[in-house]
Amino acid sequence: MDRFEDIRAAALELFTRQGFRATTMADIGAAVGMRGPSLYKHVESKQDLLARIMTTTMEALSAGYRTAVASSDDPAQRLRRATEAHVRYHARHRLEAFVGNREIRSLVDPHRARVLALRAEYEHGFRELVADGVAAGVFHVDSVRLASYAVLDLGMGVSAWYREDGELTEDAVVWQYSTFALRLVGHTR
Amino acid sequence: MDRFEDIRAAALELFTRQGFRATTMADIGAAVGMRGPSLYKHVESKQDLLARIMTTTMEALSAGYRTAVASSDDPAQRLRRATEAHVRYHARHRLEAFVGNREIRSLVDPHRARVLALRAEYEHGFRELVADGVAAGVFHVDSVRLASYAVLDLGMGVSAWYREDGELTEDAVVWQYSTFALRLVGHTR
DNA sequence: AGTTCCGGCTAACATCCATTAGCCGAGCCG
DNA sequence: CGGCTCGGCTAATGGATGTTAGCCGGAACT
């Protein structure tokens, strides 16, 4: 019915498997049963397709972060919740997250700057969470920046190898990874 | 003097910044002061340039792993040493490591299969290290596979953000990240 | 029934790119 | 000195690709 959504999904799948530049409009068309040029009846451009994927992804991550942080005042609890949201998104929307991390270079400048800004803000949020825990004396790390990078990197990894039909459920991955995050920052309960 | 090495280095830099497909032979040529076609006096093909980068990278990582593992019998010590080697390589050779992780899709099939095999073996090694620690009762994780992925993912992150002229020295990053790895697997000393 | 418009299609355009062919100056070898 | 080889260059090749233009069948509305 909704041709646009079909196209977006097909493009996402192909961008993930082959990369943005290696995916042709003809490929995307074939995946939804039409020729390349016909796509332009539904879509503005290949670049626009990528831009939509990347901005909605970053906005979804940011929204998840805000909800997680608002749910508690305890630093450890907040970091766990934020990491859960982070990892859950990377598992549930692994294609979006994968492309979002990998194809910033392919994004052209109005959108690119916007996505980079969103991402910087997102990273900053995690750094603050770690810093709060250190200030409260419940986390112990040498470098706050390093630790927050490490936590974020865990999520990126998930989007690379997670499979819905794998042996581990989404909840299991989310739980273990958020445990990893707390261990990593030296949380003492 | 050694034109080939200059070209390799320039290609590596460009592959990192723009991606393999977005980098043209003319770009690489310009970076070493010649036109695109002239490169073929020194290099077999663009694909070959990538293949050399990726295979030498995987072989260097594997060699580092073997040395690290041979250095001790204690599971915790072995995991720390292996992670140190892993992270150190990703910091010291961040361009190689970055391209190595990101451009497998651009590698064509004789080399691609080879690199994937090397990588699978490498991952398997880390899984074993974690499994040994669990068996010895010094590590505590729900899923060995998940924990070893997490440790490996930490390294990949390093190659994305590490800068030689940053505020953190290579040794500092290596030390903290290997500490993260041990905390992550629930090492009880 | 006639008309409109949606959503396909093919053809054409304008690039861009890896690679090959063939030329040529300069330094080295005999 | 004369030729050979090295390593550059330009031109050409062969193909791919994003996008635009314009056609056309059929469904839907009046």
PDB file of C-alpha atoms in Angstrom, chain A residues 75-76 79 130 133-144 146-148 150-151 178-189, chain B residues 176 179-187 189:
ATOM      1  CA  PRO A  75      23.277   7.710  38.790  1.00  0.00           C
ATOM      2  CA  ALA A  76      23.654   3.956  38.443  1.00  0.00           C
ATOM      3  CA  LEU A  79      23.160   4.828  33.347  1.00  0.00           C
ATOM      4  CA  VAL A 130      29.256   8.806  33.841  1.00  0.00           C
ATOM      5  CA  GLY A 133      28.274   8.690  38.955  1.00  0.00           C
ATOM      6  CA  VAL A 134      31.924   9.521  39.498  1.00  0.00           C
ATOM      7  CA  ALA A 135      30.984  12.695  41.368  1.00  0.00           C
ATOM      8  CA  ALA A 136      28.605  10.694  43.539  1.00  0.00           C
ATOM      9  CA  GLY A 137      31.407   8.259  44.273  1.00  0.00           C
ATOM     10  CA  VAL A 138      29.625   5.209  42.859  1.00  0.00           C
ATOM     11  CA  PHE A 139      31.586   4.954  39.605  1.00  0.00           C
ATOM     12  CA  HIS A 140      35.362   4.725  39.391  1.00  0.00           C
ATOM     13  CA  VAL A 141      37.078   5.505  36.128  1.00  0.00           C
ATOM     14  CA  ASP A 142      40.270   7.266  35.136  1.00  0.00           C
ATOM     15  CA  SER A 143      38.767   9.084  32.194  1.00  0.00           C
ATOM     16  CA  VAL A 144      35.083   9.903  31.977  1.00  0.00           C
ATOM     17  CA  LEU A 146      36.947   7.097  27.646  1.00  0.00           C
ATOM     18  CA  ALA A 147      34.396   5.252  29.706  1.00  0.00           C
ATOM     19  CA  SER A 148      31.441   6.908  27.997  1.00  0.00           C
ATOM     20  CA  ALA A 150      33.318   2.561  25.617  1.00  0.00           C
ATOM     21  CA  VAL A 151      29.679   2.303  26.688  1.00  0.00           C
ATOM     22  CA  SER A 178      23.724  -2.784  30.494  1.00  0.00           C
ATOM     23  CA  THR A 179      25.395  -4.945  33.124  1.00  0.00           C
ATOM     24  CA  PHE A 180      28.619  -4.672  31.141  1.00  0.00           C
ATOM     25  CA  ALA A 181      28.238  -0.902  31.156  1.00  0.00           C
ATOM     26  CA  LEU A 182      27.885  -0.738  34.926  1.00  0.00           C
ATOM     27  CA  ARG A 183      30.798  -3.077  35.457  1.00  0.00           C
ATOM     28  CA  LEU A 184      32.859  -1.087  33.031  1.00  0.00           C
ATOM     29  CA  VAL A 185      32.456   2.160  34.944  1.00  0.00           C
ATOM     30  CA  GLY A 186      33.428   0.363  38.136  1.00  0.00           C
ATOM     31  CA  HIS A 187      30.032   0.603  39.764  1.00  0.00           C
ATOM     32  CA  THR A 188      30.136  -0.379  43.432  1.00  0.00           C
ATOM     33  CA  ARG A 189      26.747  -1.156  44.802  1.00  0.00           C
TER      34      ARG A 189
ATOM     35  CA  GLN B 176      42.088   1.753  30.732  1.00  0.00           C
ATOM     36  CA  THR B 179      40.820  -2.657  32.593  1.00  0.00           C
ATOM     37  CA  PHE B 180      37.369  -2.174  31.114  1.00  0.00           C
ATOM     38  CA  ALA B 181      37.652  -5.614  29.521  1.00  0.00           C
ATOM     39  CA  LEU B 182      38.472  -7.298  32.809  1.00  0.00           C
ATOM     40  CA  ARG B 183      35.701  -5.461  34.629  1.00  0.00           C
ATOM     41  CA  LEU B 184      33.304  -6.335  31.859  1.00  0.00           C
ATOM     42  CA  VAL B 185      33.848 -10.068  32.217  1.00  0.00           C
ATOM     43  CA  GLY B 186      33.329  -9.759  35.948  1.00  0.00           C
ATOM     44  CA  HIS B 187      36.892 -10.575  36.894  1.00  0.00           C
ATOM     45  CA  ARG B 189      40.785 -10.866  41.778  1.00  0.00           C
TER      46      ARG B 189
END
